Short mmCIF file of N, CA, C and O in Angstrom, two decimals:
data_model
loop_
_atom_site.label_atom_id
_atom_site.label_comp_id
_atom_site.label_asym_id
_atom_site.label_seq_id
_atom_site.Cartn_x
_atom_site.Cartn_y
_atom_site.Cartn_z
N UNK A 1 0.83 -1.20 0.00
CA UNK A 1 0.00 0.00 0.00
C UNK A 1 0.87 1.26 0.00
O UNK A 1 2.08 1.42 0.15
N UNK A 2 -0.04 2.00 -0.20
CA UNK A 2 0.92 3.57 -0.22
C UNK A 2 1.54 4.10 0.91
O UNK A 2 2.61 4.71 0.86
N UNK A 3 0.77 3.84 2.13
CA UNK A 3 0.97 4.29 3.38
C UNK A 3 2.01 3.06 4.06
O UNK A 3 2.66 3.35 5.06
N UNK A 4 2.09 1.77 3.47
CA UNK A 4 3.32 1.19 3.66
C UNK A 4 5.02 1.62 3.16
O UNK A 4 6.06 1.35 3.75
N UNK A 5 4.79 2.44 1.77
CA UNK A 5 5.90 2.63 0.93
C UNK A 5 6.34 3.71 1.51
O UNK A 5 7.55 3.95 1.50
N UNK A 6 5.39 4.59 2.13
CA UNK A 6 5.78 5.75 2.79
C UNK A 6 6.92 5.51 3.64
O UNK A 6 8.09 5.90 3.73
N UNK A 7 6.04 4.63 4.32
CA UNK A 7 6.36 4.27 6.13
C UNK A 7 8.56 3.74 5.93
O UNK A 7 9.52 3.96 6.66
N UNK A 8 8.41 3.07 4.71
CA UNK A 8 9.30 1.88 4.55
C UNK A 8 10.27 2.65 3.81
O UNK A 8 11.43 2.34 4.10
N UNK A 9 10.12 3.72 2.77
CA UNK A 9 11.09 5.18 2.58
C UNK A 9 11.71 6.01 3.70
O UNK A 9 12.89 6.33 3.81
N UNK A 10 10.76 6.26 4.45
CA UNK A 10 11.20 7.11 5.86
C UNK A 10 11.91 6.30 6.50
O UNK A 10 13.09 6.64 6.37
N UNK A 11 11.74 5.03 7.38
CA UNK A 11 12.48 4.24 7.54
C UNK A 11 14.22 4.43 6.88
O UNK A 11 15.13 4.78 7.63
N UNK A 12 14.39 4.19 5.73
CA UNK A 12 15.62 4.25 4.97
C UNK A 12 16.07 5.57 5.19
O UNK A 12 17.24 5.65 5.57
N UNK A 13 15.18 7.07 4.97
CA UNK A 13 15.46 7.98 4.57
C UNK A 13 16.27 8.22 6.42
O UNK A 13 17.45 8.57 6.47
N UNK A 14 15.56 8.01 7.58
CA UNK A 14 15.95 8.42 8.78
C UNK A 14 17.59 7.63 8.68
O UNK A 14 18.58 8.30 8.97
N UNK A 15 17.71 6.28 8.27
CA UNK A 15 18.90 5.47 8.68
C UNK A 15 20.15 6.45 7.81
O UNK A 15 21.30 6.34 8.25
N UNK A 16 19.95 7.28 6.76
CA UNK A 16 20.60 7.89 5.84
C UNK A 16 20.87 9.47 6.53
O UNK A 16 21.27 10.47 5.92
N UNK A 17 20.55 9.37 7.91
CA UNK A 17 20.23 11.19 8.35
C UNK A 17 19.41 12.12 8.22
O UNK A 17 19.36 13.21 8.78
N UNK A 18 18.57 11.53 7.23
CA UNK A 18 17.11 12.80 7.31
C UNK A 18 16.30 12.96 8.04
O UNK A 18 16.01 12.11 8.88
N UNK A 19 15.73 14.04 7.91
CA UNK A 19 14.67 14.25 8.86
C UNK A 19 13.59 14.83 8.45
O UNK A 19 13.81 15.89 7.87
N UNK A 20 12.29 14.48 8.55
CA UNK A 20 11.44 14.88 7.94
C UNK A 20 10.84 16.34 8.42
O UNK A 20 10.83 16.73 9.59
N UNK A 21 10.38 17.01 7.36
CA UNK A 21 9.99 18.13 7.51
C UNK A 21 8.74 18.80 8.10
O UNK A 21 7.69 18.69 7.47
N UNK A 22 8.76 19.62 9.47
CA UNK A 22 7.18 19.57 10.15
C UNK A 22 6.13 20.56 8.76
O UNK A 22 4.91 20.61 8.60
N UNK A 23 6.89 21.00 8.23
CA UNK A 23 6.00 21.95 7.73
C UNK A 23 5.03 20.53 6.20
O UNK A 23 3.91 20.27 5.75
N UNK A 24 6.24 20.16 6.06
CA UNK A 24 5.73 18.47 4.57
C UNK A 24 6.53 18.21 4.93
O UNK A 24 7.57 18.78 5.27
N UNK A 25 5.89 16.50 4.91
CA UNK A 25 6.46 15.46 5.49
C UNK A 25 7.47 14.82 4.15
O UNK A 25 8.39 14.01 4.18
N UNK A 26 6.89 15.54 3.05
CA UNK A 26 7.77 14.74 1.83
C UNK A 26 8.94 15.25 1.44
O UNK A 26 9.50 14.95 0.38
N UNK A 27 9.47 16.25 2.49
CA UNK A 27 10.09 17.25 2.68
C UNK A 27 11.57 16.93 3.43
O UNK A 27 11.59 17.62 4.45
N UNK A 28 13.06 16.00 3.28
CA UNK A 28 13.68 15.87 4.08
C UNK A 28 14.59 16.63 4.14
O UNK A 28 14.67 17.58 3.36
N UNK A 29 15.43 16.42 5.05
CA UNK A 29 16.73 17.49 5.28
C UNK A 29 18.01 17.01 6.03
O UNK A 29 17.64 16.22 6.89
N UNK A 30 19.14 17.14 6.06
CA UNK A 30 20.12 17.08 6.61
C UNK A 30 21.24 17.59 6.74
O UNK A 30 21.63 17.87 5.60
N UNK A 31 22.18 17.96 7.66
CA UNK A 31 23.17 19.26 8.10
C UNK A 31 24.62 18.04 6.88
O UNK A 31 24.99 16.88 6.99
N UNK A 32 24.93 19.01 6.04
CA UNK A 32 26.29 18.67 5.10
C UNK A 32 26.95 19.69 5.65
O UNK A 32 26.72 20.63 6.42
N UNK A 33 28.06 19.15 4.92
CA UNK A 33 29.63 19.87 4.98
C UNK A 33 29.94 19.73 3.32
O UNK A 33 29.50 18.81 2.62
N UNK A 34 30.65 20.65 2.94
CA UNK A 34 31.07 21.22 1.28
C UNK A 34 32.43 20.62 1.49
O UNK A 34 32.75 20.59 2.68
N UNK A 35 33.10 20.25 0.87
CA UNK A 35 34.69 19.89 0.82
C UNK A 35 35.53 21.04 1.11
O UNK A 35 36.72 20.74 1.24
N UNK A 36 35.11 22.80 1.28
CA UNK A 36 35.69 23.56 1.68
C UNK A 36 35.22 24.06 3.00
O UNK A 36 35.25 25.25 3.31
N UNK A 37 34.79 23.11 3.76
CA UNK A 37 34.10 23.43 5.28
C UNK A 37 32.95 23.93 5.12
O UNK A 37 32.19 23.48 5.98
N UNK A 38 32.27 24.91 4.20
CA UNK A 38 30.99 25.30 4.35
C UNK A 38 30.04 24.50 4.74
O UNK A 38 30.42 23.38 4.38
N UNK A 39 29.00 24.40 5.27
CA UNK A 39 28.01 23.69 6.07
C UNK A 39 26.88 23.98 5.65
O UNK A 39 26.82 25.18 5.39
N UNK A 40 25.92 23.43 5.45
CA UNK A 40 24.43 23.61 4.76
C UNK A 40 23.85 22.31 4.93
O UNK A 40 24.33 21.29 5.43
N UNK A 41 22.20 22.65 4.16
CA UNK A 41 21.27 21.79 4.78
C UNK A 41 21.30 20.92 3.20
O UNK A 41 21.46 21.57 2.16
N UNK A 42 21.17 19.64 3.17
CA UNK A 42 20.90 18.79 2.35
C UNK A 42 19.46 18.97 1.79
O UNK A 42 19.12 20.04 2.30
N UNK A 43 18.26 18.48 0.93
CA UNK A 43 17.24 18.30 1.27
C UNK A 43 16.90 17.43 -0.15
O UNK A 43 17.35 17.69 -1.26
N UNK A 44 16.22 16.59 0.14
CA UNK A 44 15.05 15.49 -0.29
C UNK A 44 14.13 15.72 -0.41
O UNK A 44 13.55 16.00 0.64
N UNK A 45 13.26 15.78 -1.73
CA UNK A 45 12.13 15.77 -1.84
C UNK A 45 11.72 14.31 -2.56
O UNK A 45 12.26 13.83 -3.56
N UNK A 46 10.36 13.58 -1.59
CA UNK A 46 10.00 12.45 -2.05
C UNK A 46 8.34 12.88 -2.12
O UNK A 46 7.60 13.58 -1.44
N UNK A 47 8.21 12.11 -3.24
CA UNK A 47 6.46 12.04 -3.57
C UNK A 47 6.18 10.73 -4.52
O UNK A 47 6.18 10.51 -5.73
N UNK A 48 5.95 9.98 -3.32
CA UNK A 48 5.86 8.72 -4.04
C UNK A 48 6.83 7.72 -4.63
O UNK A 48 7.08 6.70 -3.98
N UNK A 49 7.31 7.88 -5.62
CA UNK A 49 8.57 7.05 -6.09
C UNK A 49 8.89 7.90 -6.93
O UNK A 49 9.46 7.38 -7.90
N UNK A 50 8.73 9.51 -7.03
CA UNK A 50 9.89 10.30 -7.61
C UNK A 50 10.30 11.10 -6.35
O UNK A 50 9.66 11.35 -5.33
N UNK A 51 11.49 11.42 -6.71
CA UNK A 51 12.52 11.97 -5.80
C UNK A 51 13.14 12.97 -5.96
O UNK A 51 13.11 13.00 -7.19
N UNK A 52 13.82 14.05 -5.60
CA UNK A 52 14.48 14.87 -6.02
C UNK A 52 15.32 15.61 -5.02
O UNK A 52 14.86 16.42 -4.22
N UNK A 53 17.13 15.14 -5.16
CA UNK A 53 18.18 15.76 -4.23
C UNK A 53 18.35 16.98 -4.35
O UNK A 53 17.82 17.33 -5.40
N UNK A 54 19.06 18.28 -3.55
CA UNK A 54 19.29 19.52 -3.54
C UNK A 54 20.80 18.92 -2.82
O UNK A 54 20.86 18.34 -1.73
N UNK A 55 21.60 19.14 -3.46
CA UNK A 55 23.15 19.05 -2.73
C UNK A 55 23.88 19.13 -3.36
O UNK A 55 23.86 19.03 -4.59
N UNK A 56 25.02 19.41 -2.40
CA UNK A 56 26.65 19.32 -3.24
C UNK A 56 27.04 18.99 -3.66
O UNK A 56 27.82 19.54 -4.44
N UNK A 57 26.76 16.90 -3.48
CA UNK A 57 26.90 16.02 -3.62
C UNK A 57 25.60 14.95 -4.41
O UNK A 57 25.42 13.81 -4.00
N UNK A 58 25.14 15.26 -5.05
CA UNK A 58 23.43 14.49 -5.26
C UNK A 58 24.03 13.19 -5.21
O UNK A 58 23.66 12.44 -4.31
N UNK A 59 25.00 12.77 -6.11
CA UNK A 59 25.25 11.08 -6.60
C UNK A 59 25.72 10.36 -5.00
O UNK A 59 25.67 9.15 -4.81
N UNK A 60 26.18 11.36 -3.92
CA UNK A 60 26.14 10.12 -2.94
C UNK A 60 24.71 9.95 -2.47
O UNK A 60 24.24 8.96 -1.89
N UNK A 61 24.17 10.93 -2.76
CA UNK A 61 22.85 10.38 -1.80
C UNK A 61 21.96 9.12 -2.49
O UNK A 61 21.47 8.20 -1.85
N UNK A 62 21.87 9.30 -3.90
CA UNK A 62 21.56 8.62 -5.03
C UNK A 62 22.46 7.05 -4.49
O UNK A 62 21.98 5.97 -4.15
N UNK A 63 23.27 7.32 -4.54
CA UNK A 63 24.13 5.61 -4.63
C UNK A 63 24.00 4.91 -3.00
O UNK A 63 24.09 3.70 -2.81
N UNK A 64 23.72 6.06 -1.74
CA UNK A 64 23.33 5.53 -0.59
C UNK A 64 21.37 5.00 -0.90
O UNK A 64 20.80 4.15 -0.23
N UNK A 65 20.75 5.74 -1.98
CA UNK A 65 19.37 4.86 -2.15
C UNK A 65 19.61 3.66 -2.67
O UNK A 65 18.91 2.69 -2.39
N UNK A 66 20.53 3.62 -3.41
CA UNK A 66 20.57 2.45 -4.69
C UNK A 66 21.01 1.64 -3.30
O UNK A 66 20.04 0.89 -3.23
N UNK A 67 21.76 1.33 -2.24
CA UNK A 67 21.89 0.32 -1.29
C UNK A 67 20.77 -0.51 -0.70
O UNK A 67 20.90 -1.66 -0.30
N UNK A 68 19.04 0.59 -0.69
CA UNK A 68 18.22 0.18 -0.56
C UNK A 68 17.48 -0.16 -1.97
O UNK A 68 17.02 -1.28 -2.18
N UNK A 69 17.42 0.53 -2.60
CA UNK A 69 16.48 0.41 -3.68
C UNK A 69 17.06 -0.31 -4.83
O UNK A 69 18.19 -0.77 -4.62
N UNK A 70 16.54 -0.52 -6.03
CA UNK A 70 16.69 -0.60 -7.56
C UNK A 70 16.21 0.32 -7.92
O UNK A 70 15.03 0.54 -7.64
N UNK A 71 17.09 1.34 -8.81
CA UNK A 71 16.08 2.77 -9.51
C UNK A 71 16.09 2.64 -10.65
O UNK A 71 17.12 2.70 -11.32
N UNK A 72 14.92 2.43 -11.14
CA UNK A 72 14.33 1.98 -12.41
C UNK A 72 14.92 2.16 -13.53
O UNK A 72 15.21 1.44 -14.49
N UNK A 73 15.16 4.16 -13.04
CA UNK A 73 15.82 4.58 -14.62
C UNK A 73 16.48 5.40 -13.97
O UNK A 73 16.30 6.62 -13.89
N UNK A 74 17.50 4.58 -13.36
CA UNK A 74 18.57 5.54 -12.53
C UNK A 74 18.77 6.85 -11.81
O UNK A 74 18.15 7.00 -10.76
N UNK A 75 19.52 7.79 -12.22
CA UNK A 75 19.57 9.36 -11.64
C UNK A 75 20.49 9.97 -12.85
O UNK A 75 21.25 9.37 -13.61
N UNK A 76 20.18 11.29 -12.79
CA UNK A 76 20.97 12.13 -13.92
C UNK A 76 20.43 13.38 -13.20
O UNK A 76 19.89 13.48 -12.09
N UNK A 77 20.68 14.13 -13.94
CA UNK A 77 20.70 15.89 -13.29
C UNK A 77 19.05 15.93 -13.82
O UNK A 77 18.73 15.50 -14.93
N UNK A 78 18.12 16.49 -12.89
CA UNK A 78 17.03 16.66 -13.17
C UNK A 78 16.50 17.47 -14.42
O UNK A 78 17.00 18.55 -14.74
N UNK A 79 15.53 16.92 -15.04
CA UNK A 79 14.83 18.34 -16.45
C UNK A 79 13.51 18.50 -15.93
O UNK A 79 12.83 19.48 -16.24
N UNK A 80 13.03 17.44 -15.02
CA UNK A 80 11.14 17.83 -14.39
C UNK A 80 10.98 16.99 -13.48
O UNK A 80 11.26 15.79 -13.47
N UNK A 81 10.50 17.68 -12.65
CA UNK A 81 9.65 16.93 -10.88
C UNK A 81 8.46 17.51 -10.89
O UNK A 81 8.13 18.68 -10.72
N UNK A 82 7.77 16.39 -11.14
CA UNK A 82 5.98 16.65 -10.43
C UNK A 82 5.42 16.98 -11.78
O UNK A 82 4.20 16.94 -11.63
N UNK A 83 5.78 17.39 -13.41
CA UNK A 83 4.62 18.11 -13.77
C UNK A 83 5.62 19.72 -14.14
O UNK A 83 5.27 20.46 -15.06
N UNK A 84 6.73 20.01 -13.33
CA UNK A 84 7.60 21.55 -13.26
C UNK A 84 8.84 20.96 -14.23
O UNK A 84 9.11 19.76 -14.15
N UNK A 85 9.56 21.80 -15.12
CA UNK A 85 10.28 21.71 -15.42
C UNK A 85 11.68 22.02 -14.60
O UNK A 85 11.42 22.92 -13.81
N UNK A 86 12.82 21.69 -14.50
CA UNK A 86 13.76 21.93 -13.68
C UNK A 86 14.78 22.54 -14.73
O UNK A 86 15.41 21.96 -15.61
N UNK A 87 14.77 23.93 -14.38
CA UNK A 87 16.11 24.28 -14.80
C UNK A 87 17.06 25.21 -14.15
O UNK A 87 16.91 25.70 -13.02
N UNK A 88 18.32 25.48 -15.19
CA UNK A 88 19.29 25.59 -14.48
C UNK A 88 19.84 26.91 -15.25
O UNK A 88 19.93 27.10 -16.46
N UNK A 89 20.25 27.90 -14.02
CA UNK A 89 20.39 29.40 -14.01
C UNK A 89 22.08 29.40 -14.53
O UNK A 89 22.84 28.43 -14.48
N UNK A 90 22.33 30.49 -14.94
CA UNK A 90 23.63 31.00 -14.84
C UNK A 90 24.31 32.74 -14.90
O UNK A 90 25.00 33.25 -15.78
N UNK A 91 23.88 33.25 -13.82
CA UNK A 91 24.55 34.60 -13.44
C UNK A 91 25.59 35.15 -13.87
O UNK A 91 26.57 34.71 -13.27
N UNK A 92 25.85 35.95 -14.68
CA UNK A 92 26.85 36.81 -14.77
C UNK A 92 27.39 36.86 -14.34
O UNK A 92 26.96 37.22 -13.24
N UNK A 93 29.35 36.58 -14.33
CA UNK A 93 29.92 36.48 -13.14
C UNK A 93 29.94 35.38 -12.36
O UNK A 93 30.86 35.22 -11.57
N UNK A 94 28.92 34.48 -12.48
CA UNK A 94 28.80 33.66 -11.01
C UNK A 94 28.77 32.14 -11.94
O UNK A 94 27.85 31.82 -12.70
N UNK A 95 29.99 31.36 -11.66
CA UNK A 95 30.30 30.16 -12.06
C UNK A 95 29.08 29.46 -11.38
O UNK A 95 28.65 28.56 -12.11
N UNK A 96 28.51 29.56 -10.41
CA UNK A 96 27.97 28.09 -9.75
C UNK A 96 26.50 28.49 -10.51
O UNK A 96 26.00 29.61 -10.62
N UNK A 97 26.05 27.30 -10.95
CA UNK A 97 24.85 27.48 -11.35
C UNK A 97 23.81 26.93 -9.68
O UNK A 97 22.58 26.97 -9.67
N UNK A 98 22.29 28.24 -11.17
CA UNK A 98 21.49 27.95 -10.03
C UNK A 98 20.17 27.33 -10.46
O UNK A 98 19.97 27.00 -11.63
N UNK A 99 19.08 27.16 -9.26
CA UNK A 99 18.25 25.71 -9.68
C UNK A 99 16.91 26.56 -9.40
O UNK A 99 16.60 27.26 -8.44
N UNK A 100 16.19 26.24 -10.71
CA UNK A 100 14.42 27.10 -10.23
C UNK A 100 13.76 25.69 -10.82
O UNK A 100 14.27 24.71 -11.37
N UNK A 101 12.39 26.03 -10.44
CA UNK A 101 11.20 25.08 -10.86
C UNK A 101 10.37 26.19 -11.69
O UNK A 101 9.91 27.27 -11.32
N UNK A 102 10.32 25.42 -13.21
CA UNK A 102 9.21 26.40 -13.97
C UNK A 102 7.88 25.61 -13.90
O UNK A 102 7.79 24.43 -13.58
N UNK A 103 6.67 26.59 -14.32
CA UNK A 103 5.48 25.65 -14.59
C UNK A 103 4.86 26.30 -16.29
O UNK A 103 3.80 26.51 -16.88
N UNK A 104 5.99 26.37 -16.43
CA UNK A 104 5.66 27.25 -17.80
C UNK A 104 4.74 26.00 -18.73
O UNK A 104 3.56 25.85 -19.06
N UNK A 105 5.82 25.36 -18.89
CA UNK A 105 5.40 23.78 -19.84
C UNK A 105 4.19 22.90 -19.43
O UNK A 105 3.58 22.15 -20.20
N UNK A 106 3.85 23.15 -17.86
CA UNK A 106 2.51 22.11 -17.57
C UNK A 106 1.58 23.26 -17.54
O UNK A 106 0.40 22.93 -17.54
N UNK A 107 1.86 24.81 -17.50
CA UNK A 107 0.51 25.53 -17.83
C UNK A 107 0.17 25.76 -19.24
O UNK A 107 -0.89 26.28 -19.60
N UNK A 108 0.98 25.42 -19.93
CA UNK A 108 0.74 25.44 -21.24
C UNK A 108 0.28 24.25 -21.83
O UNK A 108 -0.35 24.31 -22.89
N UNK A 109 0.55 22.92 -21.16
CA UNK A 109 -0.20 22.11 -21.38
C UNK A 109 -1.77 21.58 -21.08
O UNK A 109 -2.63 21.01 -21.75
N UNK A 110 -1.67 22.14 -19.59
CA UNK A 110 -3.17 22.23 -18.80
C UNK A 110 -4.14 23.20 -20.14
O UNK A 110 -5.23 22.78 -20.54
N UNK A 111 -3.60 24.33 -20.60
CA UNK A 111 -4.50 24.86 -21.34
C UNK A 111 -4.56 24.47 -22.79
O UNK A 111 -5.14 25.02 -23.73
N UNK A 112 -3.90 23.51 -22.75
CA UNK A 112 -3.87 23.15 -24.42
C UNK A 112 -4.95 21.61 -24.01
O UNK A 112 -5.58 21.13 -24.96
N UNK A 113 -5.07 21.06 -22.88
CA UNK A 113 -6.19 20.57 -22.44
C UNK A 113 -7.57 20.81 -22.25
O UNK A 113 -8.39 19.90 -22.35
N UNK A 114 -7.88 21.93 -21.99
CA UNK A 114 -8.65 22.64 -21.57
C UNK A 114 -9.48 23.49 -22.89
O UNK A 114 -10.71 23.60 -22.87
N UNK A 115 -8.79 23.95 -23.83
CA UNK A 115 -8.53 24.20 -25.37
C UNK A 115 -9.50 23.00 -26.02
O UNK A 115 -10.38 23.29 -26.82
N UNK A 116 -9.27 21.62 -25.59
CA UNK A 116 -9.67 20.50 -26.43
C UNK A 116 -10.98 20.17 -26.17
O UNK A 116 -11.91 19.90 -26.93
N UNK A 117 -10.87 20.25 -24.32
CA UNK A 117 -12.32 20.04 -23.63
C UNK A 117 -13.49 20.63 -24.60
O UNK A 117 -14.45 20.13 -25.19
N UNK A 118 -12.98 21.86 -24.47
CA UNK A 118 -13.71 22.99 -25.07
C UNK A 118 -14.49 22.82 -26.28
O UNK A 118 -15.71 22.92 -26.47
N UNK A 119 -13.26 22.47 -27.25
CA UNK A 119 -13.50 22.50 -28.34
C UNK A 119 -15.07 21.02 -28.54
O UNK A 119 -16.18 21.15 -29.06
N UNK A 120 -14.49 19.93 -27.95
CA UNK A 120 -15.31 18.81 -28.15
C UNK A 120 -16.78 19.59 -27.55
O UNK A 120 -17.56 19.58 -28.51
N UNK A 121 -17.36 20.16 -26.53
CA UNK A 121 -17.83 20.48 -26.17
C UNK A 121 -18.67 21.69 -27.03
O UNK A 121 -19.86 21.95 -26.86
N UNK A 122 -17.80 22.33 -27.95
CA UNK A 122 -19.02 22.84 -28.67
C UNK A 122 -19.25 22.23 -29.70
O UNK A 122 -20.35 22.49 -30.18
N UNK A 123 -18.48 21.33 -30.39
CA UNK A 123 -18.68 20.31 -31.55
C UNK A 123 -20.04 19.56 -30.97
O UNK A 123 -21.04 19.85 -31.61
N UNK A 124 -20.24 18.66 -29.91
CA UNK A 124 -21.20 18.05 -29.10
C UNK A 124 -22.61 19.37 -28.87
O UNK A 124 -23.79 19.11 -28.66
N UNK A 125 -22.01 20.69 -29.00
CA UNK A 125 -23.76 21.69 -28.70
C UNK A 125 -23.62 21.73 -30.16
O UNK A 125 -24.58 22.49 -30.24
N UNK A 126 -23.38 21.63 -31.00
CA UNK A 126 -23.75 21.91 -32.82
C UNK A 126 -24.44 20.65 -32.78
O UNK A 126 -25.64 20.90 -32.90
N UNK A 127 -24.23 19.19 -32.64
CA UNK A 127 -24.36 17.87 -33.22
C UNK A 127 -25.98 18.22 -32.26
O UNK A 127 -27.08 17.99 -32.76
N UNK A 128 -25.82 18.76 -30.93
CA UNK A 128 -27.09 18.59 -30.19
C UNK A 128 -27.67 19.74 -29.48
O UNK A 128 -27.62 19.84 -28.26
N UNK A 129 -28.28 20.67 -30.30
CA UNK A 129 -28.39 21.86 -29.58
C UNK A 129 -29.55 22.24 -28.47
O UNK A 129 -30.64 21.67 -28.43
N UNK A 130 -29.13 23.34 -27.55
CA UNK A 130 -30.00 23.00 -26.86
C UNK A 130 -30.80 24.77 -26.73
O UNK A 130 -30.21 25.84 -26.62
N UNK A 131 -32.37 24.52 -26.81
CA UNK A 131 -32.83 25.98 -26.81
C UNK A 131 -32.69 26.50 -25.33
O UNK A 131 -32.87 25.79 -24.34
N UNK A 132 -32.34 27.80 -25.32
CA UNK A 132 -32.44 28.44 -23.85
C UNK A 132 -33.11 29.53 -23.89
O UNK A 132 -33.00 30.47 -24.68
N UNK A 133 -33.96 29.36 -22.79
CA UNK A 133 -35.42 30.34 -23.38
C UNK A 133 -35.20 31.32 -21.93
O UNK A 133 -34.64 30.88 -20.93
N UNK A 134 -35.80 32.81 -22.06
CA UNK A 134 -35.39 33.61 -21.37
C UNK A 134 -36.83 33.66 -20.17
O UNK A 134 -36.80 34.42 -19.20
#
């Protein structure tokens, strides 16, 4: 069940240092260190059986799942979580890239859905019209 896979992720995710998040629970986190001493928070996002690392390091956290898991279709640098596209910034000046979530591509799809609804919907009032009397 779902509420087993949960239970049985968290499980793994706590033995790995996370901690789940009071604000979302699908929400983890953990205190890193950068190879130049800097210190920051790790974080995990799980929803279901997609996943998505924020770190310095993504591939250890990735290869500490693969100890528990089989991942279907492995890990690579993210392009979409949930439905958002994932991309990746680059500042003027500023070598380190940076990480946003667009919804450009699923609102443009939602309305190219919505577009179709539509459309069938007045094709269906031509084939069957209906009088509306005042």
């Amino acid at each position: 069940s779902g509420a087993a896979w949960r239970a049985h992720l968290a499980a793994t995710l706590q033995s790995l240092g996370f901690t789940s998040s009071l604000a979302d629970p699908n929400v983890w986190y953990r205190e890193a260190t950068k190879p130049d001493g800097f210190q920051y928070y790790e974080y995990l996002l799980a929803y279901v059986d997609d996943i998505l690392v924020l770190s310095h390091d993504p591939v250890k956290i990735m290869k500490g799942l693969e100890d528990f898991y089989r991942l279907k279709d492995g890990y690579e640098k993210p392009t979409r979580y949930l439905g958002a596209e994932v991309i990746q910034w680059h500042f003027p000046d500023d070598k380190q890239p940076k990480w946003a979530l667009s919804s450009h591509q699923y609102v443009k799809e939602a309305i190219k859905n919505v577009e179709i609804e539509l459309a069938k919907m007045i094709f269906a009032s031509r084939r069957n019209p209906v009088l509306l009397c005042h």
